[in-house]
PDB file of C-alpha atoms and ligand atoms in Angstrom:
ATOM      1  CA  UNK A   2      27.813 -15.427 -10.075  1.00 75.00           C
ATOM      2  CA  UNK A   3      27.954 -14.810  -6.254  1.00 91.00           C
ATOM      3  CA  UNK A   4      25.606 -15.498  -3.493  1.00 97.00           C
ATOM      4  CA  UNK A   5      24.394 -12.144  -2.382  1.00 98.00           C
ATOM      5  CA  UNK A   6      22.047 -10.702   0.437  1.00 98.00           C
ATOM      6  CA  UNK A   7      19.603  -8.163  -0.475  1.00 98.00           C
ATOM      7  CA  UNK A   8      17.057  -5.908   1.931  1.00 98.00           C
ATOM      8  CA  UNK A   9      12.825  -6.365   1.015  1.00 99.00           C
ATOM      9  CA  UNK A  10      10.223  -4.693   2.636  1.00 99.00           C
ATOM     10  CA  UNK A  11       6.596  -5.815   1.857  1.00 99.00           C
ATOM     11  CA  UNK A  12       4.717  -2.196   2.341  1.00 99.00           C
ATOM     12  CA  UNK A  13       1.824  -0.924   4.565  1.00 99.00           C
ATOM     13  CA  UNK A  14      -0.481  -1.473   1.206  1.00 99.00           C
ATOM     14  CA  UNK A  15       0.213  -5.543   0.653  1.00 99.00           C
ATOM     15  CA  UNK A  16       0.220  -6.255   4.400  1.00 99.00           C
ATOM     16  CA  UNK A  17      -3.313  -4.436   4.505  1.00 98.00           C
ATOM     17  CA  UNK A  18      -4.336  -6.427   2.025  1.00 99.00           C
ATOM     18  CA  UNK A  19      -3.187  -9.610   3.441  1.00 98.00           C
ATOM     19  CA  UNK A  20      -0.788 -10.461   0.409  1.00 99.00           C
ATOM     20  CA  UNK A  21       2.380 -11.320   2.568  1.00 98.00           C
ATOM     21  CA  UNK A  22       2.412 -15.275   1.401  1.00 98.00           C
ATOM     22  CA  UNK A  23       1.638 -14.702  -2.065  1.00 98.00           C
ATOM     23  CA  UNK A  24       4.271 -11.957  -2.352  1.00 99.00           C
ATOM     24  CA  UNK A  25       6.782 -13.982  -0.909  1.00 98.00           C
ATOM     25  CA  UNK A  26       6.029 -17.218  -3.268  1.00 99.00           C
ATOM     26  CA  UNK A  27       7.098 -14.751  -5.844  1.00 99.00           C
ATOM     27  CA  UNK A  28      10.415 -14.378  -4.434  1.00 98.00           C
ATOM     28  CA  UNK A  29      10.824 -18.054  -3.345  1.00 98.00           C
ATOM     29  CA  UNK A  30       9.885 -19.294  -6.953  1.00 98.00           C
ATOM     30  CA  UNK A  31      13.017 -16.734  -7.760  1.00 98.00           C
ATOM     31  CA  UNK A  32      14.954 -18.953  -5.982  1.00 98.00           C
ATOM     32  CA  UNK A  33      15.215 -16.008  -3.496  1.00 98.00           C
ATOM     33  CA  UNK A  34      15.512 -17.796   0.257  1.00 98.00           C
ATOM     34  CA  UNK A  35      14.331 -15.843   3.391  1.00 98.00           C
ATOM     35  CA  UNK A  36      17.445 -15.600   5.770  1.00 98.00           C
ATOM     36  CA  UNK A  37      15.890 -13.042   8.051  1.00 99.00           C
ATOM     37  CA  UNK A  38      12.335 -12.284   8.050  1.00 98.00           C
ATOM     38  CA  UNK A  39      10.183  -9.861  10.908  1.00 98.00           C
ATOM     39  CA  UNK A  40       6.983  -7.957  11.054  1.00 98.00           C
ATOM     40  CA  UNK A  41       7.380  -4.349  12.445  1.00 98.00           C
ATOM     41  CA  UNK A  42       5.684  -0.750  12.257  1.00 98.00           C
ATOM     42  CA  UNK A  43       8.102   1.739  11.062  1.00 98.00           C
ATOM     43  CA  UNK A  44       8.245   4.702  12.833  1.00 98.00           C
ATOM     44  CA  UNK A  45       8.382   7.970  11.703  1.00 98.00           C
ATOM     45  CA  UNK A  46      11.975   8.420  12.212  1.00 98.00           C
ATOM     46  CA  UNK A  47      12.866   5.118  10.987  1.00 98.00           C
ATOM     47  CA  UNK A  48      11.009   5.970   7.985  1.00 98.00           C
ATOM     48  CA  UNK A  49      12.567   8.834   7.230  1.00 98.00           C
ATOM     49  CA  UNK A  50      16.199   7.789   7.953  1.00 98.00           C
ATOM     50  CA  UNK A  51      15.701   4.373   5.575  1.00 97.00           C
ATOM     51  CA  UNK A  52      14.078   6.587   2.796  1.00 97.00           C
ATOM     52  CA  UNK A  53      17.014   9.611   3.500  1.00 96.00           C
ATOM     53  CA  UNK A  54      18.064   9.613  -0.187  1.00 96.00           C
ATOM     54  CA  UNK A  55      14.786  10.972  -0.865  1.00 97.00           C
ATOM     55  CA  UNK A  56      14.377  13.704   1.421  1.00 98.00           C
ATOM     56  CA  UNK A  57      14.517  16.256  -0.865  1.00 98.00           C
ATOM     57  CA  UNK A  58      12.182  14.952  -3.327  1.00 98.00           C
ATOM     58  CA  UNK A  59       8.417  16.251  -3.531  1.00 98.00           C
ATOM     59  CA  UNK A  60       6.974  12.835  -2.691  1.00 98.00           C
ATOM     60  CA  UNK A  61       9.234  12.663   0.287  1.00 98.00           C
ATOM     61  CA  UNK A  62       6.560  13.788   3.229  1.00 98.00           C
ATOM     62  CA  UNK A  63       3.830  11.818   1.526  1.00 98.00           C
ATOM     63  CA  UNK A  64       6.269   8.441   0.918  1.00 98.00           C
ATOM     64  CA  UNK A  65       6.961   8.525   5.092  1.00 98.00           C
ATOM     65  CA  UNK A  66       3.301   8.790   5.597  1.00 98.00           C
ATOM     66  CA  UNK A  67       2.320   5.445   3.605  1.00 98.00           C
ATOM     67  CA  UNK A  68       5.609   3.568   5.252  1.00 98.00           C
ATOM     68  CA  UNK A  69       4.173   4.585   8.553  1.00 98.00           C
ATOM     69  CA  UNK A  70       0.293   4.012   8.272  1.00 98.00           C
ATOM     70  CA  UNK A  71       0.505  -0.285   8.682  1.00 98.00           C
ATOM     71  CA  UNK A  72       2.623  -2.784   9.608  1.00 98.00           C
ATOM     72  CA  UNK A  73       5.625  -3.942   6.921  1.00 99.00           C
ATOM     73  CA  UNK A  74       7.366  -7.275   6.810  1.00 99.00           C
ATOM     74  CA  UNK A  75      11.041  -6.472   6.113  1.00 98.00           C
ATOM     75  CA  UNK A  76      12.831  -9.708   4.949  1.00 98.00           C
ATOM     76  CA  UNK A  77      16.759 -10.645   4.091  1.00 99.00           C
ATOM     77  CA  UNK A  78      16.449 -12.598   0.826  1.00 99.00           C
ATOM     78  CA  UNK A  79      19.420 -14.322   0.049  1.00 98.00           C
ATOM     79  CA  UNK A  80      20.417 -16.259  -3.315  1.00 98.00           C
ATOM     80  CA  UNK A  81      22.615 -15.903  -6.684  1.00 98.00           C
ATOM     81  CA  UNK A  82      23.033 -12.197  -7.704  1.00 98.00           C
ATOM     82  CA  UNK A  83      19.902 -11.680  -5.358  1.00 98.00           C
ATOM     83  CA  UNK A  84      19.961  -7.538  -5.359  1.00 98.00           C
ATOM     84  CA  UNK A  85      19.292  -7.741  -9.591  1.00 98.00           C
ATOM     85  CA  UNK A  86      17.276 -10.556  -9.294  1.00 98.00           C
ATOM     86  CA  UNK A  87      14.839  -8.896  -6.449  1.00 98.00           C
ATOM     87  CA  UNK A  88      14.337  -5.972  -8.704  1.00 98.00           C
ATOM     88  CA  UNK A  89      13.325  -7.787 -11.417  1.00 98.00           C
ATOM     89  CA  UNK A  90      10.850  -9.904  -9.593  1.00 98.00           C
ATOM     90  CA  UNK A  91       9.524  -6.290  -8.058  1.00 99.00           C
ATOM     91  CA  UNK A  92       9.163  -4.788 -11.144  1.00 98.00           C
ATOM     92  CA  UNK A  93       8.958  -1.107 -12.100  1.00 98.00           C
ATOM     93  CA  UNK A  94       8.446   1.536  -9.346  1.00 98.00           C
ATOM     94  CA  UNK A  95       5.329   2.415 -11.502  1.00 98.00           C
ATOM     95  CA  UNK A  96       2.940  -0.394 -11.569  1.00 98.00           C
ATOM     96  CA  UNK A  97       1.955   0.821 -14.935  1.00 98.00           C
ATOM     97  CA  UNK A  98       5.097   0.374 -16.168  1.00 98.00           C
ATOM     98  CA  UNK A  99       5.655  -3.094 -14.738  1.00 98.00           C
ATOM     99  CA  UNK A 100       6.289  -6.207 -16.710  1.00 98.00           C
ATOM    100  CA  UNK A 101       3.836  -9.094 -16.965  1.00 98.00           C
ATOM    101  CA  UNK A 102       4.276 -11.411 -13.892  1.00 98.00           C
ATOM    102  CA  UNK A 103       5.965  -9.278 -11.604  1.00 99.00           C
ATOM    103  CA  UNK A 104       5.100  -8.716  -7.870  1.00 99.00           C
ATOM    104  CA  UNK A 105       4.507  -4.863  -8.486  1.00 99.00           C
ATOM    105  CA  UNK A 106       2.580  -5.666 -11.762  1.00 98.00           C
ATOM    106  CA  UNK A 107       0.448  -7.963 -10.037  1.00 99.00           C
ATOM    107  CA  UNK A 108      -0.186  -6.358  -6.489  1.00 99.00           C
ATOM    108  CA  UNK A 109       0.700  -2.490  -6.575  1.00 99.00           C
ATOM    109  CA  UNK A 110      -1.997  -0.223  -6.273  1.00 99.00           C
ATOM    110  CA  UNK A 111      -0.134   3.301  -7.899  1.00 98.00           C
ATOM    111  CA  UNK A 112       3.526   4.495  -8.447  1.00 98.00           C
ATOM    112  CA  UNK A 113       3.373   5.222  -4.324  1.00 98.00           C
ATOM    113  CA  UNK A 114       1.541   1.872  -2.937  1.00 98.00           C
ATOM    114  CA  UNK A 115       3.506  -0.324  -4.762  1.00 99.00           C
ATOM    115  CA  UNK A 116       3.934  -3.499  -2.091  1.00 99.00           C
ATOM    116  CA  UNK A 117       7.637  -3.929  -2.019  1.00 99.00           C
ATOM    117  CA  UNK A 118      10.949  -2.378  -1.299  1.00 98.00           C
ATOM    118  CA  UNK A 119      14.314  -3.789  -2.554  1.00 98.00           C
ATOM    119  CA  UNK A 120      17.677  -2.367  -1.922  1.00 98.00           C
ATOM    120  CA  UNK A 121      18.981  -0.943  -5.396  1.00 98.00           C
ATOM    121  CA  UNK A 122      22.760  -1.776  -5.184  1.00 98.00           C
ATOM    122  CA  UNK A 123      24.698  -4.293  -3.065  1.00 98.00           C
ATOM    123  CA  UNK A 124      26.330  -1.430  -1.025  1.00 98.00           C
ATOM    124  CA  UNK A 125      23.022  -0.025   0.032  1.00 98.00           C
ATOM    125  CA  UNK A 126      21.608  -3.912   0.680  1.00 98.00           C
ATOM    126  CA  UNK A 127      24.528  -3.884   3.203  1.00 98.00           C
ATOM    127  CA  UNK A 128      23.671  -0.546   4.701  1.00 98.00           C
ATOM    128  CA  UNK A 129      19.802  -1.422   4.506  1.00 98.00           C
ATOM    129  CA  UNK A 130      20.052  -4.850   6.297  1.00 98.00           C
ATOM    130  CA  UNK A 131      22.247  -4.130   8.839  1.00 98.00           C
ATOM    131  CA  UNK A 132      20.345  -1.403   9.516  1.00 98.00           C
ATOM    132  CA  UNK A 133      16.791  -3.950  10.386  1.00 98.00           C
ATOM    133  CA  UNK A 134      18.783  -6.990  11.388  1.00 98.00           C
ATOM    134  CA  UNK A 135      21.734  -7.646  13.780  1.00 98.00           C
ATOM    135  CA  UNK A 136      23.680 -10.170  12.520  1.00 97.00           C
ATOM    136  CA  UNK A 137      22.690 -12.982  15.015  1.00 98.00           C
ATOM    137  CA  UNK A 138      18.977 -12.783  13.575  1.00 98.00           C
ATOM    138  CA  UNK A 139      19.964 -13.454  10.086  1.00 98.00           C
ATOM    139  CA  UNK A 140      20.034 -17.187   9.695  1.00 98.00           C
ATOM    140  CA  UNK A 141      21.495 -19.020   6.185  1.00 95.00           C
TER     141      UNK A 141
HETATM  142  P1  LIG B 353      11.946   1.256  -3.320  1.00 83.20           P
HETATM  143  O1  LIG B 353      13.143   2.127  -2.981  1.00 83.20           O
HETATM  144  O2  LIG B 353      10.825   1.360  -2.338  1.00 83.20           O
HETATM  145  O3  LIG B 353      12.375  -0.166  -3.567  1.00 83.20           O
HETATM  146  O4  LIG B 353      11.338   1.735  -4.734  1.00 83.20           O
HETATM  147  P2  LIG B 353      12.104   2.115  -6.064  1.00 83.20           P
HETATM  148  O5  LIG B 353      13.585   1.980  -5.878  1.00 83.20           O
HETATM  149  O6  LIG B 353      11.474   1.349  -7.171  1.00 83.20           O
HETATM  150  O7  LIG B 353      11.700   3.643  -6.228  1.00 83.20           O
HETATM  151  P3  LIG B 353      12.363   4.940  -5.559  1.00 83.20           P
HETATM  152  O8  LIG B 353      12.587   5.915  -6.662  1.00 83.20           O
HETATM  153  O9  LIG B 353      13.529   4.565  -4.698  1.00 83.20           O
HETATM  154  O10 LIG B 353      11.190   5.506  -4.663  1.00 83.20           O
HETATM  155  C1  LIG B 353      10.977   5.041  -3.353  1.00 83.20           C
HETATM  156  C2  LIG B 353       9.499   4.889  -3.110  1.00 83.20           C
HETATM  157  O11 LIG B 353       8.881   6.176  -3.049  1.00 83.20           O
HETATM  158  C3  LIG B 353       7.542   6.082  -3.531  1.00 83.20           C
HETATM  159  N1  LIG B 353       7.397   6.966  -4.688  1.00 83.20           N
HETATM  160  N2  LIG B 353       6.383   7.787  -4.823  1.00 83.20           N
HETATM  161  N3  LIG B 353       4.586   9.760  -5.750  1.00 83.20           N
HETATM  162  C4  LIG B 353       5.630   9.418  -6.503  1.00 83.20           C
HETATM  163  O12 LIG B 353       5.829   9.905  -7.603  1.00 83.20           O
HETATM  164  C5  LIG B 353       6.557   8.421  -5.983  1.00 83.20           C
HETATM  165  N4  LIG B 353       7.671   8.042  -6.565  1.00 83.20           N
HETATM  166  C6  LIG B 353       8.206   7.098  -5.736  1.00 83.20           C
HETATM  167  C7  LIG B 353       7.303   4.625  -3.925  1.00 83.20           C
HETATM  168  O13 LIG B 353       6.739   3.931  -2.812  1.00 83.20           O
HETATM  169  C8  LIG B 353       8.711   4.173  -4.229  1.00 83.20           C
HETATM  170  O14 LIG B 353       8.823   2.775  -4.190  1.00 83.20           O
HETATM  171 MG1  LIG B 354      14.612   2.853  -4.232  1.00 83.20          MG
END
């Protein structure tokens, strides 16, 4: 299996809630390693150009909202087959559909305050992190 570099956010609702550590010991005991890691508040436009895909989708104006109303940590997680692996360690988009002893099963508040982000294919982790990070700030 390759080594693979994946994009996380951890969301306006975990930050609030002061669950940056704890979120990310889920993704180091996933033998996930932080390559790149900053705090930053998304603007609106940033927001709404990460989330694009969406843009159509009823939840869309609501979904920029949350991203905007805190601070989010977005992170470079590196590791073996890291884009499957950070999904499973998220969970399901739902919290009510996560499994036992994931991050969103654990933390999320509701199907829109759900505490993480995590690109969904390793095309869009390339488009995702290069999009945060320039290359010098990623460090493996
Ligand atoms: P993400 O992109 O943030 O990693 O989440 P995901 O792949 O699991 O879910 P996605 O379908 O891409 O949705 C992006 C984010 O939009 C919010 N959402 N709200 N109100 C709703 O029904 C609804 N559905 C999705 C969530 O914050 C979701 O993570
Ligand atoms: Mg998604």
């Amino acid at each position: 299996m390759a080594v693979e570099r994946t994009l996380s956010i951890i969301k306006p609702d975990a930050t609030a809630r002061n669950l940056t550590g704890k979120i990310n010991a889920y993704l180091e005991d996933a033998d996930l390693r932080f390559v790149a890691q900053k705090r930053v508040r998304l603007t609106r436009e940033q927001a709404e150009t990460f989330y694009g895909v969406h843009k159509e989708r009823s939840f869309f104006n609501e979904l920029v909202e949350y991203m905007t109303s805190g601070p989010v940590v977005v992170q470079v997680l590196e590791g073996e087959n890291a884009v499957a692996k950070n999904r499973e360690v998220m969970g399901a988009t739902n919290p009510a559909n996560a499994d036992e002893g994931t991050i969103r099963k654990d933390f999320a508040l509701n199907v829109q305050e759900n505490s993480v982000h995590g690109s969904d294919s390793a095309e869009n982790a390339a488009i995702e992190i290069a999009y945060f990070f320039a290359g010098t700030e990623i460090v493996g």
